Amino acid sequence: MRTNTLVTLGASAVFGVMAIVLARGWIEGAVEDEFRQAPITTATQSSAPAPSRVATVSVVVANSDLLFGDELTPDVLRVVDMPEDMAPLDALQGLDDVFPSDYAPLTTGPLVALDDIRMNEVILPHRISGLNGRGSLSARIRPGYRAVSVRVDDVTGVAGFIVPGDLVDVQYISEPDPSADTPIYRSDVLLQSVRVLAIDQSQNRRQDAPEVARTVTLEVSHMDAQALSIAQERGVLSLVLRAVGEALPSTTKSLDTRQLDRRANSNSAAKKPKRPVKVTPKKAPPAIAQITVIRGDATQSVSVRREALPRSTDTDLAGG
C-alpha cells in the first residue's frame, strides 16, 4: 500500500474523531444552557403582575326588539353583567326593579314600553311605564313642548309618506287682502324642523306602506301651537318633508301671486313663441333678355335666351 494512501486514511480518521468530540461537546453545552435558563423563565413568569379584574355591574337589557306600547314580561328582558364605567347611572339592575312584588298583569295591569327599544339595549326607568300603564303620547313629548294636530289631505300631507319621527316644515298659504279685485295669495314657511309625533291615531314608526292621513300631530312650543291654531282658521297649512338628518333651519322668503308671475316670466325667452319672420323670395331673372345691336346709325332690339354662367372662383385680377 502506498504511503500517500495511509496518510490520507489516517488524517480522515483523526478528523472524524475530532468532529464527534466537538459535536458531543456542543450538544451537552446546549442542554446545560436550556436547563440553566428554565428556572429563570419560571421565576420571571411567577413574578409578572396579574391582569387587573374589571369591575362589573348587573343591568337589565331587552331580550328582543320592543315597540312603543309593547307589554313587558320577564320573557322579553334579561340581566347581564356590564363594565361599571360603561353602565348608565340610572340603569335598572334586576327584574325586581322592573316588576314590583305585587305585579300581576290581570289585576294590577301591564307594564309597557314608552319608546322603541332595541335588542340588548339597557332598560332605563323613563322608557317603561308603571303598573297599568299604556303607550301614552304624553310620554313621548319632550319637556317644554306641546302636541298639536293639524288637518292634512293627500296633497298637504305629502301623499302619506310622513311617519312618526320625521321632521317637517309647515307652510302657510293665505289671502292677505280678500277684498281685492284680483285674488292675491301668499306662501310663508311658518315653522321649520318640526318633529312628527303621530299620524291620525297611530304612533308606529315602522310603517311600511304610505297611508293618506287626515291629521298629523306635531311637537311644537306653546307659542308655535297658538300660531298653528290661528293659521288653520285663516288659511291652509301644508307640510314639507325634510331629508333624514337635515334638521338645521334655512333662510326663507315669502312668495305671493305677483312674485310667482314674475318668476314664471323671468328669463323665459325660450318659453315665449317667436314671431314668424316673413321672408320675401327674390324674383328670378327673366329667361329672355333684350339686347340692343348698333350697326352704324341703325339700332335694333334683339331677344336672346339668358344662360346661367358658372360662378368663377378665380380671384386673380385680369392680366395678373
PDB file of C-alpha atoms in Angstrom:
ATOM      1  CA  MET A   1       0.000   0.000   0.000  1.00  0.00           C
ATOM      2  CA  ARG A   2       1.333   3.370  -0.850  1.00  0.00           C
ATOM      3  CA  THR A   3       2.435   5.863   1.773  1.00  0.00           C
ATOM      4  CA  ASN A   4       0.075   8.610   0.473  1.00  0.00           C
ATOM      5  CA  THR A   5      -2.918   6.345   0.918  1.00  0.00           C
ATOM      6  CA  LEU A   6      -2.001   5.537   4.514  1.00  0.00           C
ATOM      7  CA  VAL A   7      -1.521   9.206   5.328  1.00  0.00           C
ATOM      8  CA  THR A   8      -4.921  10.115   3.829  1.00  0.00           C
ATOM      9  CA  LEU A   9      -6.736   7.383   5.779  1.00  0.00           C
ATOM     10  CA  GLY A  10      -5.060   8.439   8.997  1.00  0.00           C
ATOM     11  CA  ALA A  11      -5.967  12.081   8.542  1.00  0.00           C
ATOM     12  CA  SER A  12      -9.589  11.174   7.778  1.00  0.00           C
ATOM     13  CA  ALA A  13      -9.826   9.108  10.941  1.00  0.00           C
ATOM     14  CA  VAL A  14      -8.381  11.929  13.031  1.00  0.00           C
ATOM     15  CA  PHE A  15     -10.795  14.498  11.583  1.00  0.00           C
ATOM     16  CA  GLY A  16     -13.713  12.149  12.127  1.00  0.00           C
ATOM     17  CA  VAL A  17     -12.863  11.654  15.792  1.00  0.00           C
ATOM     18  CA  MET A  18     -12.458  15.421  16.264  1.00  0.00           C
ATOM     19  CA  ALA A  19     -15.882  16.079  14.661  1.00  0.00           C
ATOM     20  CA  ILE A  20     -17.555  13.580  17.002  1.00  0.00           C
ATOM     21  CA  VAL A  21     -15.921  15.126  20.078  1.00  0.00           C
ATOM     22  CA  LEU A  22     -16.872  18.665  19.048  1.00  0.00           C
ATOM     23  CA  ALA A  23     -20.483  17.737  18.278  1.00  0.00           C
ATOM     24  CA  ARG A  24     -20.857  15.965  21.595  1.00  0.00           C
ATOM     25  CA  GLY A  25     -19.475  18.972  23.493  1.00  0.00           C
ATOM     26  CA  TRP A  26     -21.838  21.370  21.647  1.00  0.00           C
ATOM     27  CA  ILE A  27     -24.895  19.237  22.418  1.00  0.00           C
ATOM     28  CA  GLU A  28     -24.011  18.945  26.112  1.00  0.00           C
ATOM     29  CA  GLY A  29     -23.471  22.740  26.355  1.00  0.00           C
ATOM     30  CA  ALA A  30     -26.821  23.474  24.706  1.00  0.00           C
ATOM     31  CA  VAL A  31     -28.650  21.118  27.102  1.00  0.00           C
ATOM     32  CA  GLU A  32     -26.970  22.724  30.106  1.00  0.00           C
ATOM     33  CA  ASP A  33     -27.904  26.219  28.911  1.00  0.00           C
ATOM     34  CA  GLU A  34     -31.543  25.198  28.460  1.00  0.00           C
ATOM     35  CA  PHE A  35     -31.795  23.752  31.976  1.00  0.00           C
ATOM     36  CA  ARG A  36     -29.968  26.764  33.380  1.00  0.00           C
ATOM     37  CA  GLN A  37     -32.462  29.231  31.803  1.00  0.00           C
ATOM     38  CA  ALA A  38     -35.604  27.243  32.660  1.00  0.00           C
ATOM     39  CA  PRO A  39     -35.761  28.247  36.375  1.00  0.00           C
ATOM     40  CA  ILE A  40     -35.179  31.899  35.444  1.00  0.00           C
ATOM     41  CA  THR A  41     -38.101  31.886  32.994  1.00  0.00           C
ATOM     42  CA  THR A  42     -40.388  30.273  35.549  1.00  0.00           C
ATOM     43  CA  ALA A  43     -39.408  32.802  38.162  1.00  0.00           C
ATOM     44  CA  THR A  44     -39.996  35.654  35.742  1.00  0.00           C
ATOM     45  CA  GLN A  45     -43.467  34.404  34.888  1.00  0.00           C
ATOM     46  CA  SER A  46     -44.414  33.893  38.503  1.00  0.00           C
ATOM     47  CA  SER A  47     -43.303  37.413  39.379  1.00  0.00           C
ATOM     48  CA  ALA A  48     -45.288  39.090  36.498  1.00  0.00           C
ATOM     49  CA  PRO A  49     -48.294  41.131  37.758  1.00  0.00           C
ATOM     50  CA  ALA A  50     -51.662  39.504  37.190  1.00  0.00           C
ATOM     51  CA  PRO A  51     -54.143  41.438  34.971  1.00  0.00           C
ATOM     52  CA  SER A  52     -56.473  43.656  36.944  1.00  0.00           C
ATOM     53  CA  ARG A  53     -60.071  42.476  37.174  1.00  0.00           C
ATOM     54  CA  VAL A  54     -62.679  44.775  35.599  1.00  0.00           C
ATOM     55  CA  ALA A  55     -65.466  45.782  37.974  1.00  0.00           C
ATOM     56  CA  THR A  56     -68.892  44.876  36.566  1.00  0.00           C
ATOM     57  CA  VAL A  57     -72.480  45.645  37.490  1.00  0.00           C
ATOM     58  CA  SER A  58     -75.737  43.874  36.625  1.00  0.00           C
ATOM     59  CA  VAL A  59     -78.146  45.668  34.264  1.00  0.00           C
ATOM     60  CA  VAL A  60     -81.457  44.773  32.646  1.00  0.00           C
ATOM     61  CA  VAL A  61     -81.483  44.673  28.832  1.00  0.00           C
ATOM     62  CA  ALA A  62     -84.093  43.855  26.223  1.00  0.00           C
ATOM     63  CA  ASN A  63     -84.121  40.271  25.057  1.00  0.00           C
ATOM     64  CA  SER A  64     -85.740  41.278  21.745  1.00  0.00           C
ATOM     65  CA  ASP A  65     -86.872  44.389  19.886  1.00  0.00           C
ATOM     66  CA  LEU A  66     -89.690  46.242  21.659  1.00  0.00           C
ATOM     67  CA  LEU A  67     -92.006  48.767  20.007  1.00  0.00           C
ATOM     68  CA  PHE A  68     -93.763  51.674  21.626  1.00  0.00           C
ATOM     69  CA  GLY A  69     -96.695  50.306  23.636  1.00  0.00           C
ATOM     70  CA  ASP A  70     -95.498  46.668  23.739  1.00  0.00           C
ATOM     71  CA  GLU A  71     -96.196  44.858  27.012  1.00  0.00           C
ATOM     72  CA  LEU A  72     -93.193  43.997  29.196  1.00  0.00           C
ATOM     73  CA  THR A  73     -92.899  40.461  30.544  1.00  0.00           C
ATOM     74  CA  PRO A  74     -89.995  38.625  32.202  1.00  0.00           C
ATOM     75  CA  ASP A  75     -89.502  36.728  28.938  1.00  0.00           C
ATOM     76  CA  VAL A  76     -88.592  39.820  26.931  1.00  0.00           C
ATOM     77  CA  LEU A  77     -85.982  41.026  29.472  1.00  0.00           C
ATOM     78  CA  ARG A  78     -82.788  39.564  30.878  1.00  0.00           C
ATOM     79  CA  VAL A  79     -79.985  40.539  33.265  1.00  0.00           C
ATOM     80  CA  VAL A  80     -76.369  40.788  32.040  1.00  0.00           C
ATOM     81  CA  ASP A  81     -73.078  41.980  33.517  1.00  0.00           C
ATOM     82  CA  MET A  82     -71.600  45.190  32.122  1.00  0.00           C
ATOM     83  CA  PRO A  83     -68.399  47.078  32.997  1.00  0.00           C
ATOM     84  CA  GLU A  84     -69.278  49.505  35.753  1.00  0.00           C
ATOM     85  CA  ASP A  85     -67.821  52.523  33.960  1.00  0.00           C
ATOM     86  CA  MET A  86     -69.968  51.808  30.864  1.00  0.00           C
ATOM     87  CA  ALA A  87     -73.337  51.238  32.526  1.00  0.00           C
ATOM     88  CA  PRO A  88     -75.815  54.170  32.642  1.00  0.00           C
ATOM     89  CA  LEU A  89     -76.168  55.680  36.100  1.00  0.00           C
ATOM     90  CA  ASP A  90     -79.927  55.081  36.327  1.00  0.00           C
ATOM     91  CA  ALA A  91     -79.950  51.651  34.653  1.00  0.00           C
ATOM     92  CA  LEU A  92     -82.263  49.069  36.225  1.00  0.00           C
ATOM     93  CA  GLN A  93     -80.121  46.326  37.801  1.00  0.00           C
ATOM     94  CA  GLY A  94     -82.595  43.470  38.253  1.00  0.00           C
ATOM     95  CA  LEU A  95     -86.009  42.214  37.235  1.00  0.00           C
ATOM     96  CA  ASP A  96     -87.238  43.157  40.725  1.00  0.00           C
ATOM     97  CA  ASP A  97     -86.570  46.799  39.786  1.00  0.00           C
ATOM     98  CA  VAL A  98     -88.874  46.395  36.769  1.00  0.00           C
ATOM     99  CA  PHE A  99     -91.637  44.186  38.132  1.00  0.00           C
ATOM    100  CA  PRO A 100     -92.813  45.011  41.693  1.00  0.00           C
ATOM    101  CA  SER A 101     -93.634  42.258  44.165  1.00  0.00           C
ATOM    102  CA  ASP A 102     -97.395  42.645  43.606  1.00  0.00           C
ATOM    103  CA  TYR A 103     -97.082  42.535  39.807  1.00  0.00           C
ATOM    104  CA  ALA A 104     -99.964  40.624  38.221  1.00  0.00           C
ATOM    105  CA  PRO A 105    -100.978  41.694  34.704  1.00  0.00           C
ATOM    106  CA  LEU A 106    -104.605  40.616  35.178  1.00  0.00           C
ATOM    107  CA  THR A 107    -105.120  42.588  38.390  1.00  0.00           C
ATOM    108  CA  THR A 108    -102.502  45.346  38.589  1.00  0.00           C
ATOM    109  CA  GLY A 109    -102.350  45.955  34.859  1.00  0.00           C
ATOM    110  CA  PRO A 110     -99.445  45.529  32.422  1.00  0.00           C
ATOM    111  CA  LEU A 111     -96.154  47.339  32.059  1.00  0.00           C
ATOM    112  CA  VAL A 112     -95.494  48.773  28.603  1.00  0.00           C
ATOM    113  CA  ALA A 113     -92.576  50.299  26.693  1.00  0.00           C
ATOM    114  CA  LEU A 114     -92.815  54.062  26.291  1.00  0.00           C
ATOM    115  CA  ASP A 115     -90.340  54.125  23.412  1.00  0.00           C
ATOM    116  CA  ASP A 116     -88.840  51.815  20.807  1.00  0.00           C
ATOM    117  CA  ILE A 117     -86.183  49.663  22.498  1.00  0.00           C
ATOM    118  CA  ARG A 118     -83.670  47.604  20.531  1.00  0.00           C
ATOM    119  CA  MET A 119     -82.425  44.144  21.418  1.00  0.00           C
ATOM    120  CA  ASN A 120     -79.609  44.229  24.065  1.00  0.00           C
ATOM    121  CA  GLU A 121     -80.396  47.878  24.855  1.00  0.00           C
ATOM    122  CA  VAL A 122     -80.228  48.838  28.546  1.00  0.00           C
ATOM    123  CA  ILE A 123     -83.634  49.454  30.145  1.00  0.00           C
ATOM    124  CA  LEU A 124     -83.937  52.899  31.728  1.00  0.00           C
ATOM    125  CA  PRO A 125     -86.759  53.879  34.119  1.00  0.00           C
ATOM    126  CA  HIS A 126     -88.175  56.674  31.960  1.00  0.00           C
ATOM    127  CA  ARG A 127     -88.606  54.339  28.981  1.00  0.00           C
ATOM    128  CA  ILE A 128     -91.083  51.995  30.662  1.00  0.00           C
ATOM    129  CA  SER A 129     -94.429  52.705  32.308  1.00  0.00           C
ATOM    130  CA  GLY A 130     -95.666  51.925  35.790  1.00  0.00           C
ATOM    131  CA  LEU A 131     -98.365  49.431  36.621  1.00  0.00           C
ATOM    132  CA  ASN A 132    -101.461  49.595  34.465  1.00  0.00           C
ATOM    133  CA  GLY A 133     -99.552  51.810  32.087  1.00  0.00           C
ATOM    134  CA  ARG A 134    -100.234  52.381  28.441  1.00  0.00           C
ATOM    135  CA  GLY A 135     -98.360  53.766  25.474  1.00  0.00           C
ATOM    136  CA  SER A 136     -99.413  57.354  26.024  1.00  0.00           C
ATOM    137  CA  LEU A 137     -98.409  60.086  23.590  1.00  0.00           C
ATOM    138  CA  SER A 138     -97.618  62.369  26.523  1.00  0.00           C
ATOM    139  CA  ALA A 139     -94.698  60.109  27.413  1.00  0.00           C
ATOM    140  CA  ARG A 140     -93.027  60.967  24.104  1.00  0.00           C
ATOM    141  CA  ILE A 141     -93.279  64.754  24.355  1.00  0.00           C
ATOM    142  CA  ARG A 142     -90.026  66.411  25.378  1.00  0.00           C
ATOM    143  CA  PRO A 143     -90.056  68.821  28.312  1.00  0.00           C
ATOM    144  CA  GLY A 144     -91.147  72.309  27.308  1.00  0.00           C
ATOM    145  CA  TYR A 145     -93.006  71.179  24.189  1.00  0.00           C
ATOM    146  CA  ARG A 146     -96.648  70.608  23.310  1.00  0.00           C
ATOM    147  CA  ALA A 147     -98.502  68.293  20.932  1.00  0.00           C
ATOM    148  CA  VAL A 148    -100.867  69.880  18.413  1.00  0.00           C
ATOM    149  CA  SER A 149    -102.684  68.321  15.449  1.00  0.00           C
ATOM    150  CA  VAL A 150    -103.154  69.890  12.018  1.00  0.00           C
ATOM    151  CA  ARG A 151    -105.541  68.899   9.246  1.00  0.00           C
ATOM    152  CA  VAL A 152    -103.974  67.408   6.112  1.00  0.00           C
ATOM    153  CA  ASP A 153    -105.025  65.575   2.966  1.00  0.00           C
ATOM    154  CA  ASP A 154    -103.239  63.647   0.245  1.00  0.00           C
ATOM    155  CA  VAL A 155    -101.525  66.817  -1.040  1.00  0.00           C
ATOM    156  CA  THR A 156    -100.792  68.802   2.116  1.00  0.00           C
ATOM    157  CA  GLY A 157     -99.702  65.587   3.895  1.00  0.00           C
ATOM    158  CA  VAL A 158     -97.059  64.600   1.291  1.00  0.00           C
ATOM    159  CA  ALA A 159     -99.228  61.762  -0.042  1.00  0.00           C
ATOM    160  CA  GLY A 160     -98.989  59.808   3.220  1.00  0.00           C
ATOM    161  CA  PHE A 161     -95.200  59.356   3.156  1.00  0.00           C
ATOM    162  CA  ILE A 162     -94.748  61.126   6.520  1.00  0.00           C
ATOM    163  CA  VAL A 163     -94.287  58.769   9.500  1.00  0.00           C
ATOM    164  CA  PRO A 164     -93.832  59.467  13.235  1.00  0.00           C
ATOM    165  CA  GLY A 165     -90.288  60.636  13.934  1.00  0.00           C
ATOM    166  CA  ASP A 166     -89.860  62.551  10.656  1.00  0.00           C
ATOM    167  CA  LEU A 167     -89.007  66.252  10.543  1.00  0.00           C
ATOM    168  CA  VAL A 168     -91.229  68.578   8.509  1.00  0.00           C
ATOM    169  CA  ASP A 169     -91.586  72.254   7.666  1.00  0.00           C
ATOM    170  CA  VAL A 170     -95.028  73.871   7.995  1.00  0.00           C
ATOM    171  CA  GLN A 171     -96.007  76.031   5.033  1.00  0.00           C
ATOM    172  CA  TYR A 172     -98.789  78.614   5.458  1.00  0.00           C
ATOM    173  CA  ILE A 173    -100.831  79.733   2.431  1.00  0.00           C
ATOM    174  CA  SER A 174    -103.145  82.725   2.974  1.00  0.00           C
ATOM    175  CA  GLU A 175    -105.004  85.531   1.191  1.00  0.00           C
ATOM    176  CA  PRO A 176    -103.838  88.804   2.831  1.00  0.00           C
ATOM    177  CA  ASP A 177    -106.491  91.014   1.196  1.00  0.00           C
ATOM    178  CA  PRO A 178    -109.728  89.117   0.490  1.00  0.00           C
ATOM    179  CA  SER A 179    -111.417  92.346  -0.680  1.00  0.00           C
ATOM    180  CA  ALA A 180    -109.019  92.868  -3.590  1.00  0.00           C
ATOM    181  CA  ASP A 181    -110.482  92.707  -7.094  1.00  0.00           C
ATOM    182  CA  THR A 182    -107.845  90.194  -8.143  1.00  0.00           C
ATOM    183  CA  PRO A 183    -107.150  87.470  -5.532  1.00  0.00           C
ATOM    184  CA  ILE A 184    -103.580  87.544  -4.281  1.00  0.00           C
ATOM    185  CA  TYR A 185    -102.274  84.538  -2.350  1.00  0.00           C
ATOM    186  CA  ARG A 186     -99.111  84.413  -0.258  1.00  0.00           C
ATOM    187  CA  SER A 187     -96.999  81.475   0.932  1.00  0.00           C
ATOM    188  CA  ASP A 188     -94.868  81.621   4.099  1.00  0.00           C
ATOM    189  CA  VAL A 189     -92.775  78.994   5.892  1.00  0.00           C
ATOM    190  CA  LEU A 190     -94.316  79.189   9.347  1.00  0.00           C
ATOM    191  CA  LEU A 191     -92.208  76.563  11.178  1.00  0.00           C
ATOM    192  CA  GLN A 192     -89.104  74.525  10.353  1.00  0.00           C
ATOM    193  CA  SER A 193     -87.725  71.161  11.542  1.00  0.00           C
ATOM    194  CA  VAL A 194     -90.841  70.152  13.479  1.00  0.00           C
ATOM    195  CA  ARG A 195     -90.922  66.571  14.796  1.00  0.00           C
ATOM    196  CA  VAL A 196     -93.921  64.411  13.888  1.00  0.00           C
ATOM    197  CA  LEU A 197     -95.359  62.539  16.886  1.00  0.00           C
ATOM    198  CA  ALA A 198     -98.274  60.662  15.342  1.00  0.00           C
ATOM    199  CA  ILE A 199    -100.271  60.151  12.167  1.00  0.00           C
ATOM    200  CA  ASP A 200    -104.012  60.057  12.902  1.00  0.00           C
ATOM    201  CA  GLN A 201    -104.120  57.765  15.981  1.00  0.00           C
ATOM    202  CA  SER A 202    -101.010  55.780  15.020  1.00  0.00           C
ATOM    203  CA  GLN A 203     -97.595  56.269  16.632  1.00  0.00           C
ATOM    204  CA  ASN A 204     -95.965  53.425  14.684  1.00  0.00           C
ATOM    205  CA  ARG A 205     -92.574  54.486  13.349  1.00  0.00           C
ATOM    206  CA  ARG A 206     -92.154  51.341  11.241  1.00  0.00           C
ATOM    207  CA  GLN A 207     -94.973  51.922   8.835  1.00  0.00           C
ATOM    208  CA  ASP A 208     -94.121  50.111   5.599  1.00  0.00           C
ATOM    209  CA  ALA A 209     -96.674  51.460   3.098  1.00  0.00           C
ATOM    210  CA  PRO A 210     -97.743  55.131   2.835  1.00  0.00           C
ATOM    211  CA  GLU A 211    -101.213  55.905   4.164  1.00  0.00           C
ATOM    212  CA  VAL A 212    -103.110  59.113   3.475  1.00  0.00           C
ATOM    213  CA  ALA A 213    -103.983  60.672   6.832  1.00  0.00           C
ATOM    214  CA  ARG A 214    -106.479  63.302   7.935  1.00  0.00           C
ATOM    215  CA  THR A 215    -104.454  64.697  10.872  1.00  0.00           C
ATOM    216  CA  VAL A 216    -100.791  64.919  11.769  1.00  0.00           C
ATOM    217  CA  THR A 217     -99.709  65.572  15.367  1.00  0.00           C
ATOM    218  CA  LEU A 218     -96.618  67.786  15.710  1.00  0.00           C
ATOM    219  CA  GLU A 219     -94.310  68.570  18.636  1.00  0.00           C
ATOM    220  CA  VAL A 220     -94.001  72.350  18.946  1.00  0.00           C
ATOM    221  CA  SER A 221     -93.525  75.050  21.545  1.00  0.00           C
ATOM    222  CA  HIS A 222     -96.504  76.667  23.261  1.00  0.00           C
ATOM    223  CA  MET A 223     -96.337  79.825  21.104  1.00  0.00           C
ATOM    224  CA  ASP A 224     -95.972  77.774  17.913  1.00  0.00           C
ATOM    225  CA  ALA A 225     -99.073  75.797  18.899  1.00  0.00           C
ATOM    226  CA  GLN A 226    -101.019  79.071  19.103  1.00  0.00           C
ATOM    227  CA  ALA A 227     -99.699  80.186  15.720  1.00  0.00           C
ATOM    228  CA  LEU A 228    -100.753  76.898  14.125  1.00  0.00           C
ATOM    229  CA  SER A 229    -104.276  77.191  15.542  1.00  0.00           C
ATOM    230  CA  ILE A 230    -104.727  80.691  14.089  1.00  0.00           C
ATOM    231  CA  ALA A 231    -103.153  79.721  10.765  1.00  0.00           C
ATOM    232  CA  GLN A 232    -105.585  76.805  10.325  1.00  0.00           C
ATOM    233  CA  GLU A 233    -108.523  79.216  10.650  1.00  0.00           C
ATOM    234  CA  ARG A 234    -107.171  81.866   8.289  1.00  0.00           C
ATOM    235  CA  GLY A 235    -105.546  79.798   5.554  1.00  0.00           C
ATOM    236  CA  VAL A 236    -104.205  76.419   4.518  1.00  0.00           C
ATOM    237  CA  LEU A 237    -101.339  74.553   6.184  1.00  0.00           C
ATOM    238  CA  SER A 238     -99.132  72.294   4.083  1.00  0.00           C
ATOM    239  CA  LEU A 239     -96.358  70.017   5.347  1.00  0.00           C
ATOM    240  CA  VAL A 240     -92.983  69.780   3.604  1.00  0.00           C
ATOM    241  CA  LEU A 241     -90.981  66.640   4.379  1.00  0.00           C
ATOM    242  CA  ARG A 242     -87.290  67.109   5.221  1.00  0.00           C
ATOM    243  CA  ALA A 243     -84.487  64.703   4.334  1.00  0.00           C
ATOM    244  CA  VAL A 244     -83.183  62.372   7.029  1.00  0.00           C
ATOM    245  CA  GLY A 245     -80.549  64.165   9.131  1.00  0.00           C
ATOM    246  CA  GLU A 246     -81.357  67.635   7.747  1.00  0.00           C
ATOM    247  CA  ALA A 247     -82.501  69.459  10.867  1.00  0.00           C
ATOM    248  CA  LEU A 248     -80.863  72.878  10.510  1.00  0.00           C
ATOM    249  CA  PRO A 249     -83.270  75.704   9.562  1.00  0.00           C
ATOM    250  CA  SER A 250     -82.726  77.517   6.280  1.00  0.00           C
ATOM    251  CA  THR A 251     -83.364  81.104   5.157  1.00  0.00           C
ATOM    252  CA  THR A 252     -86.801  81.550   3.629  1.00  0.00           C
ATOM    253  CA  LYS A 253     -88.787  84.353   1.979  1.00  0.00           C
ATOM    254  CA  SER A 254     -92.470  84.976   1.452  1.00  0.00           C
ATOM    255  CA  LEU A 255     -93.841  84.393  -2.039  1.00  0.00           C
ATOM    256  CA  ASP A 256     -97.109  85.855  -3.329  1.00  0.00           C
ATOM    257  CA  THR A 257     -99.037  85.587  -6.567  1.00  0.00           C
ATOM    258  CA  ARG A 258     -97.362  88.612  -8.179  1.00  0.00           C
ATOM    259  CA  GLN A 259     -93.870  87.361  -7.400  1.00  0.00           C
ATOM    260  CA  LEU A 260     -94.842  83.953  -8.725  1.00  0.00           C
ATOM    261  CA  ASP A 261     -95.970  85.505 -12.003  1.00  0.00           C
ATOM    262  CA  ARG A 262     -92.737  87.489 -12.331  1.00  0.00           C
ATOM    263  CA  ARG A 263     -90.724  84.374 -11.522  1.00  0.00           C
ATOM    264  CA  ALA A 264     -92.592  82.380 -14.151  1.00  0.00           C
ATOM    265  CA  ASN A 265     -91.980  85.071 -16.809  1.00  0.00           C
ATOM    266  CA  SER A 266     -88.358  85.903 -15.957  1.00  0.00           C
ATOM    267  CA  ASN A 267     -85.634  84.548 -18.234  1.00  0.00           C
ATOM    268  CA  SER A 268     -88.277  82.813 -20.274  1.00  0.00           C
ATOM    269  CA  ALA A 269     -87.426  83.935 -23.787  1.00  0.00           C
ATOM    270  CA  ALA A 270     -87.256  80.310 -24.780  1.00  0.00           C
ATOM    271  CA  LYS A 271     -90.780  79.764 -23.443  1.00  0.00           C
ATOM    272  CA  LYS A 272     -92.355  82.604 -25.471  1.00  0.00           C
ATOM    273  CA  PRO A 273     -93.187  81.757 -29.083  1.00  0.00           C
ATOM    274  CA  LYS A 274     -91.172  83.806 -31.530  1.00  0.00           C
ATOM    275  CA  ARG A 275     -92.928  85.857 -34.236  1.00  0.00           C
ATOM    276  CA  PRO A 276     -92.580  84.238 -37.590  1.00  0.00           C
ATOM    277  CA  VAL A 277     -90.293  86.259 -39.841  1.00  0.00           C
ATOM    278  CA  LYS A 278     -91.808  86.900 -43.258  1.00  0.00           C
ATOM    279  CA  VAL A 279     -89.253  86.185 -45.936  1.00  0.00           C
ATOM    280  CA  THR A 280     -89.907  87.597 -49.424  1.00  0.00           C
ATOM    281  CA  PRO A 281     -88.233  85.397 -52.008  1.00  0.00           C
ATOM    282  CA  LYS A 282     -86.180  87.188 -54.655  1.00  0.00           C
ATOM    283  CA  LYS A 283     -87.616  87.181 -58.132  1.00  0.00           C
ATOM    284  CA  ALA A 284     -85.725  85.086 -60.576  1.00  0.00           C
ATOM    285  CA  PRO A 285     -84.356  86.993 -63.603  1.00  0.00           C
ATOM    286  CA  PRO A 286     -86.381  86.517 -66.822  1.00  0.00           C
ATOM    287  CA  ALA A 287     -85.301  83.713 -69.081  1.00  0.00           C
ATOM    288  CA  ILE A 288     -85.321  86.067 -72.152  1.00  0.00           C
ATOM    289  CA  ALA A 289     -83.088  89.133 -72.229  1.00  0.00           C
ATOM    290  CA  GLN A 290     -83.359  92.127 -74.552  1.00  0.00           C
ATOM    291  CA  ILE A 291     -80.161  93.489 -76.059  1.00  0.00           C
ATOM    292  CA  THR A 292     -79.629  96.374 -78.463  1.00  0.00           C
ATOM    293  CA  VAL A 293     -77.496  95.886 -81.579  1.00  0.00           C
ATOM    294  CA  ILE A 294     -75.999  99.041 -83.130  1.00  0.00           C
ATOM    295  CA  ARG A 295     -74.851  98.926 -86.763  1.00  0.00           C
ATOM    296  CA  GLY A 296     -73.634 102.348 -87.794  1.00  0.00           C
ATOM    297  CA  ASP A 297     -76.543 104.721 -87.437  1.00  0.00           C
ATOM    298  CA  ALA A 298     -79.121 101.916 -87.199  1.00  0.00           C
ATOM    299  CA  THR A 299     -80.124 100.234 -83.912  1.00  0.00           C
ATOM    300  CA  GLN A 300     -82.041  97.005 -83.498  1.00  0.00           C
ATOM    301  CA  SER A 301     -83.518  95.285 -80.371  1.00  0.00           C
ATOM    302  CA  VAL A 302     -82.951  91.548 -80.315  1.00  0.00           C
ATOM    303  CA  SER A 303     -84.338  88.937 -77.852  1.00  0.00           C
ATOM    304  CA  VAL A 304     -81.898  86.269 -76.696  1.00  0.00           C
ATOM    305  CA  ARG A 305     -82.110  83.403 -74.149  1.00  0.00           C
ATOM    306  CA  ARG A 306     -80.343  84.060 -70.867  1.00  0.00           C
ATOM    307  CA  GLU A 307     -77.806  81.382 -69.957  1.00  0.00           C
ATOM    308  CA  ALA A 308     -76.623  80.664 -66.400  1.00  0.00           C
ATOM    309  CA  LEU A 309     -72.891  81.176 -66.330  1.00  0.00           C
ATOM    310  CA  PRO A 310     -70.762  79.221 -63.819  1.00  0.00           C
ATOM    311  CA  ARG A 311     -69.554  81.296 -60.892  1.00  0.00           C
ATOM    312  CA  SER A 312     -65.853  81.991 -61.227  1.00  0.00           C
ATOM    313  CA  THR A 313     -63.711  81.164 -58.195  1.00  0.00           C
ATOM    314  CA  ASP A 314     -60.591  82.781 -59.623  1.00  0.00           C
ATOM    315  CA  THR A 315     -59.802  85.873 -57.581  1.00  0.00           C
ATOM    316  CA  ASP A 316     -56.741  86.921 -59.621  1.00  0.00           C
ATOM    317  CA  LEU A 317     -57.054  90.179 -61.492  1.00  0.00           C
ATOM    318  CA  ALA A 318     -57.255  90.077 -65.225  1.00  0.00           C
ATOM    319  CA  GLY A 319     -53.854  90.294 -66.824  1.00  0.00           C
ATOM    320  CA  GLY A 320     -52.263  89.384 -63.488  1.00  0.00           C
TER     321      GLY A 320
END
